[in-house]
Coordinates of N, CA and C in Angstrom, one line a residue:
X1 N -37.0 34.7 110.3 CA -37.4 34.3 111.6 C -38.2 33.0 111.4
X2 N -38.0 31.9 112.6 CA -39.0 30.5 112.5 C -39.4 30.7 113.7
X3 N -41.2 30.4 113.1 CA -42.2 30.0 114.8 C -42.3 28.8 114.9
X4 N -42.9 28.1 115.9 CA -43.2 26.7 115.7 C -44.7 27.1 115.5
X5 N -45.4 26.0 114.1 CA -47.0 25.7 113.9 C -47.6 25.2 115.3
X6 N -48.5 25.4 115.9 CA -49.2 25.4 117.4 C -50.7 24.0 116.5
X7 N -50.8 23.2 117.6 CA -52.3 22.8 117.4 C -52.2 21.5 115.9
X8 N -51.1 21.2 116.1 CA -50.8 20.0 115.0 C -50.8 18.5 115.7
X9 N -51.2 17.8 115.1 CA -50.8 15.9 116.3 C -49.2 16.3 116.5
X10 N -49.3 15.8 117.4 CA -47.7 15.2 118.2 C -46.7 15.1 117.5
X11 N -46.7 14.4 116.4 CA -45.5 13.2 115.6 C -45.6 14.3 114.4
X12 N -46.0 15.5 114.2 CA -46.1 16.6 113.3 C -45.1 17.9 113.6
X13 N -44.3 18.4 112.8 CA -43.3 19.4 113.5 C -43.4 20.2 112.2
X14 N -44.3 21.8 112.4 CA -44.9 22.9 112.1 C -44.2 23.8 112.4
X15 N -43.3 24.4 111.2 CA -42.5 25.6 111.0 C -42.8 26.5 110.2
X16 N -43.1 27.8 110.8 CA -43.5 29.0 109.9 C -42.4 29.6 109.6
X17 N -42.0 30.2 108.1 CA -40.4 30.9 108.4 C -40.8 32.5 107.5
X18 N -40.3 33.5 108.0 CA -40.6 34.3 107.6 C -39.8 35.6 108.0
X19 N -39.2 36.7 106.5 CA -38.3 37.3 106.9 C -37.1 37.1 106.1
X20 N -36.0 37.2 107.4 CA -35.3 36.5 107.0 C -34.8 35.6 108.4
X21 N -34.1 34.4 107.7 CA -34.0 33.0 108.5 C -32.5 33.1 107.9
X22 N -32.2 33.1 110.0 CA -31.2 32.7 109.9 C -30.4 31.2 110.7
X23 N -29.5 30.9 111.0 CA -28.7 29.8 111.5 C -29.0 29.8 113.0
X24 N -29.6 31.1 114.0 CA -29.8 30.7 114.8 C -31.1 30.7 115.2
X25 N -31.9 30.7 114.2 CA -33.4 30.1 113.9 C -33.5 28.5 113.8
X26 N -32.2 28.2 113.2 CA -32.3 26.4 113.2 C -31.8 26.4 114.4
X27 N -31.2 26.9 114.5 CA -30.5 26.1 116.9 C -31.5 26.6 117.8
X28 N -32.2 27.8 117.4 CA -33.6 28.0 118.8 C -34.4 27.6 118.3
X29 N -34.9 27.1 117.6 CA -36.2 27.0 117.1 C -36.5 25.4 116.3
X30 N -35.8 25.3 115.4 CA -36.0 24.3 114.2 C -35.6 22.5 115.0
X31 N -34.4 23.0 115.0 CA -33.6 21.7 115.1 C -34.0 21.4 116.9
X32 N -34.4 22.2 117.9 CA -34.6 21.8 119.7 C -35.8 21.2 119.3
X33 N -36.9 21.8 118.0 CA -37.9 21.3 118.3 C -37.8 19.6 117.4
X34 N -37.0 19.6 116.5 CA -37.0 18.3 115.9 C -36.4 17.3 116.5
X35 N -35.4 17.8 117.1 CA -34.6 16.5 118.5 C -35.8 16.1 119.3
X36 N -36.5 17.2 120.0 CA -37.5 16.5 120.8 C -38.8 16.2 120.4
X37 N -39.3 15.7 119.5 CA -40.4 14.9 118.5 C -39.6 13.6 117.9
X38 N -38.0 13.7 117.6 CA -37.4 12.4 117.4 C -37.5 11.7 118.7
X39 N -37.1 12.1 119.8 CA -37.1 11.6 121.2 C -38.2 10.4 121.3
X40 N -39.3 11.3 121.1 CA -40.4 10.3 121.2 C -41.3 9.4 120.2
X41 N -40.8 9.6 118.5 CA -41.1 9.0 117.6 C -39.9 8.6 116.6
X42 N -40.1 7.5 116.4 CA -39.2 6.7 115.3 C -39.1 7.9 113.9
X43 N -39.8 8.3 113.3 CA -40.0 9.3 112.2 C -41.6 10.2 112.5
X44 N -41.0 11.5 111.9 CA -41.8 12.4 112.2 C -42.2 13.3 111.1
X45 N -43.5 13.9 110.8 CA -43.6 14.5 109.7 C -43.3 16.2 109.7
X46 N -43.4 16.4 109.1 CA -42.5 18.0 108.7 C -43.8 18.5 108.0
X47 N -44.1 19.9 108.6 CA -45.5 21.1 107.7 C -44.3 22.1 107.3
X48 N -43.8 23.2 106.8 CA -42.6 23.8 106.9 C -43.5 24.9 105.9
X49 N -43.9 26.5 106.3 CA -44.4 27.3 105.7 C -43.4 28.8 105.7
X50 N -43.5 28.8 104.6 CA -43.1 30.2 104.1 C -44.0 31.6 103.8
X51 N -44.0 32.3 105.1 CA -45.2 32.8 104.5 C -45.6 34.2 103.9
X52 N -44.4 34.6 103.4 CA -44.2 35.7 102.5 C -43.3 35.5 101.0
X53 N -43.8 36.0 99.8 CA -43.2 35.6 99.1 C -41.6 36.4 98.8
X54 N -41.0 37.1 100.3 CA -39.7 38.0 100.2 C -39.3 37.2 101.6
X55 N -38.5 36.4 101.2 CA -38.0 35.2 102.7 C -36.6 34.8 102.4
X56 N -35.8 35.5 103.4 CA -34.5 35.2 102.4 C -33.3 34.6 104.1
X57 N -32.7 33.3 102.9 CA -32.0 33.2 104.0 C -30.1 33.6 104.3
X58 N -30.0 33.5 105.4 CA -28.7 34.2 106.0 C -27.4 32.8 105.4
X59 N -26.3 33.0 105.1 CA -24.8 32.0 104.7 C -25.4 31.1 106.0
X60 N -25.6 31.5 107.4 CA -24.9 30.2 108.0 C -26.8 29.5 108.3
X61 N -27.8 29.9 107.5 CA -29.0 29.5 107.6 C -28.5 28.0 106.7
X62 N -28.5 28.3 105.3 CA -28.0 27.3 104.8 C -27.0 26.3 105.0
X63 N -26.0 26.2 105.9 CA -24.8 25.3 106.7 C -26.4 25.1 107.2
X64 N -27.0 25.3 108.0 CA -27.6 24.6 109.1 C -28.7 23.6 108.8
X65 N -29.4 24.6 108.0 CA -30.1 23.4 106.7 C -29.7 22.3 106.0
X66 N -28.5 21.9 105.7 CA -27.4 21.0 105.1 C -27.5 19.8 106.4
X67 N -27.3 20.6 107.7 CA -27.4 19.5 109.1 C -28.8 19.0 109.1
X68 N -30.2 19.6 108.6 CA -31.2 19.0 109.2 C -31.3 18.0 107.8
X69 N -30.7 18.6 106.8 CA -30.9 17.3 105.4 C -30.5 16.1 106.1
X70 N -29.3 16.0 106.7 CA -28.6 14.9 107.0 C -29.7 13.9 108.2
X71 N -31.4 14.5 108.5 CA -31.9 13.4 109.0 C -33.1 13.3 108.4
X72 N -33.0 13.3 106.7 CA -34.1 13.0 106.3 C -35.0 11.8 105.6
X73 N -34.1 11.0 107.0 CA -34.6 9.3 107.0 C -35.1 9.3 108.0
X74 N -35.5 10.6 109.0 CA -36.4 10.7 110.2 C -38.0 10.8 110.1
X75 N -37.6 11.4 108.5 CA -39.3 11.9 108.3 C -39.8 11.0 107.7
X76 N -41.3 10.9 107.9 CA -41.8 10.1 107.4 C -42.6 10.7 106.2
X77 N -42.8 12.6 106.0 CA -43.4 13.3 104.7 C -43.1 14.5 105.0
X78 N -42.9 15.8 104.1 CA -42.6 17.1 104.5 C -43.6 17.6 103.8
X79 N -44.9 18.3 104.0 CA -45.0 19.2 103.3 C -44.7 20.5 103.3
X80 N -44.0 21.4 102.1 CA -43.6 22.4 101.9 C -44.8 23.7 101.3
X81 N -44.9 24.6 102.0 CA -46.1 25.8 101.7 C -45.2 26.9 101.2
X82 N -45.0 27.4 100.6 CA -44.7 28.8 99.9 C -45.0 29.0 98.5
X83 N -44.7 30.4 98.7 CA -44.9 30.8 97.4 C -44.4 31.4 96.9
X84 N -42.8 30.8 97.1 CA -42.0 31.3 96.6 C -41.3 30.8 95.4
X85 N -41.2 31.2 94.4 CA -41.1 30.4 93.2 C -39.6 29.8 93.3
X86 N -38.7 30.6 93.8 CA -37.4 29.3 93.7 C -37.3 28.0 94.7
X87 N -38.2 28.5 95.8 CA -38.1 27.4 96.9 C -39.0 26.3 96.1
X88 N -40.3 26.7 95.7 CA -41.2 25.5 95.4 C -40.5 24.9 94.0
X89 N -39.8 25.6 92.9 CA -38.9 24.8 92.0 C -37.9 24.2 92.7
X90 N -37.0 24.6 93.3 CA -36.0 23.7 93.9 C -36.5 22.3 94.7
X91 N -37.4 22.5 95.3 CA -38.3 21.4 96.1 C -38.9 20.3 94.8
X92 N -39.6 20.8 94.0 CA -40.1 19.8 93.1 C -38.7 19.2 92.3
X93 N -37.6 20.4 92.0 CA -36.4 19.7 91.1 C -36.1 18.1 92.1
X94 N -35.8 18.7 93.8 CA -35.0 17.4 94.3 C -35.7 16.8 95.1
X95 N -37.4 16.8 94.6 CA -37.9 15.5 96.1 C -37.5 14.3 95.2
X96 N -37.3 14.2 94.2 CA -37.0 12.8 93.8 C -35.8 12.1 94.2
X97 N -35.3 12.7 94.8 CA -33.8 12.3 94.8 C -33.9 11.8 96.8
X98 N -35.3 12.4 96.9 CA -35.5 12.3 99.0 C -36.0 11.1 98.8
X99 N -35.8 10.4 99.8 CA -36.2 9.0 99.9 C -37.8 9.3 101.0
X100 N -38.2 10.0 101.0 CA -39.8 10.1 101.4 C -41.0 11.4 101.1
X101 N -41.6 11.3 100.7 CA -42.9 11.3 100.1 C -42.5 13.7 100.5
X102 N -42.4 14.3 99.5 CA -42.7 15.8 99.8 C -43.5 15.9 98.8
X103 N -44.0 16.9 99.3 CA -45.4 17.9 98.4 C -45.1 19.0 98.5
X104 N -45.2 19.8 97.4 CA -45.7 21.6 97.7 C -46.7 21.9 97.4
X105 N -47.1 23.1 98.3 CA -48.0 23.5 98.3 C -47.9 25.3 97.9
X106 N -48.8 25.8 97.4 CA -49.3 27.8 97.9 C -49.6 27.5 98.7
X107 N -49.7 28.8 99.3 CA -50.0 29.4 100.9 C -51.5 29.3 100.9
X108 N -51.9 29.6 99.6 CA -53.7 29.3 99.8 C -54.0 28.2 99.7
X109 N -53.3 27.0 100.0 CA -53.1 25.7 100.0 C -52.9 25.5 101.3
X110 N -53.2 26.3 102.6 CA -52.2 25.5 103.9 C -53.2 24.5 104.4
X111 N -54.1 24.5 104.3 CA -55.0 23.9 104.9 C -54.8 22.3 104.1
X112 N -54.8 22.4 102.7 CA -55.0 21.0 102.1 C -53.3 20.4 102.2
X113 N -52.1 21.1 102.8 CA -51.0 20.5 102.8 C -51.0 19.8 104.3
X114 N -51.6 20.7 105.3 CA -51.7 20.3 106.5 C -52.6 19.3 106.7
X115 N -53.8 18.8 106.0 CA -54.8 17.6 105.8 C -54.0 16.7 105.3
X116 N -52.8 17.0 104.1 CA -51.8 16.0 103.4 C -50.5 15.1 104.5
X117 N -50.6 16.2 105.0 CA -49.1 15.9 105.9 C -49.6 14.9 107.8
X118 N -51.0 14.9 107.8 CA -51.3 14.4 108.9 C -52.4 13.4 108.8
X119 N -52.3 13.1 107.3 CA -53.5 11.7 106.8 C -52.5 10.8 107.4

């Protein structure tokens, strides 16, 4: 399941995911809220928290995630919170390869990723 993070600046788009996440967590939730923060800003930054370390996602979670890759010349920084050890390896293997600024974080880190993501 994805909630939207409440109480962030504007141009900030705060995803809690937890459970499991599936494909139509990106069409209600993920992707209506990132159309409408593109609407009103040229690039937008991404908080994106995981907040159990048993978060598993569904075949067509991943197709849909593949769609939100495809606009990540919108963001202007993502930070990533979990603690999940393949997510935060996978994350560190390929932000090099992302053309803008990601961090991970632990979950006992949300506060200094959310201070990171809205400097």
């Amino acid at each position: 399941m994805m909630e939207l993070i409440q109480d962030l600046p504007d141009n900030v788009l705060g995803i809690v995911g937890s459970g499991t996440i599936t494909g139509e967590d990106y069409d209600t939730v993920l992707i209506p809220a990132m159309k409408n923060k593109l609407q009103k800003y040229k690039k937008i930054r991404m908080l994106y928290q995981l907040k159990t370390d048993s978060v598993h996602y569904s075949l067509d979670a991943y197709l849909e995630d593949a769609k939100v890759s495809w606009h990540t010349l919108s963001f202007e920084k993502v930070a990533v919170v979990s603690d999940v050890h393949w997510i935060n390896d996978s994350v560190n293997i390929f932000k090099f390869i992302i053309p803008v600024p990601v961090k991970v974080f632990i979950n006992s880190e949300f506060d200094k990723a959310k201070l990171w993501v809205t400097e």
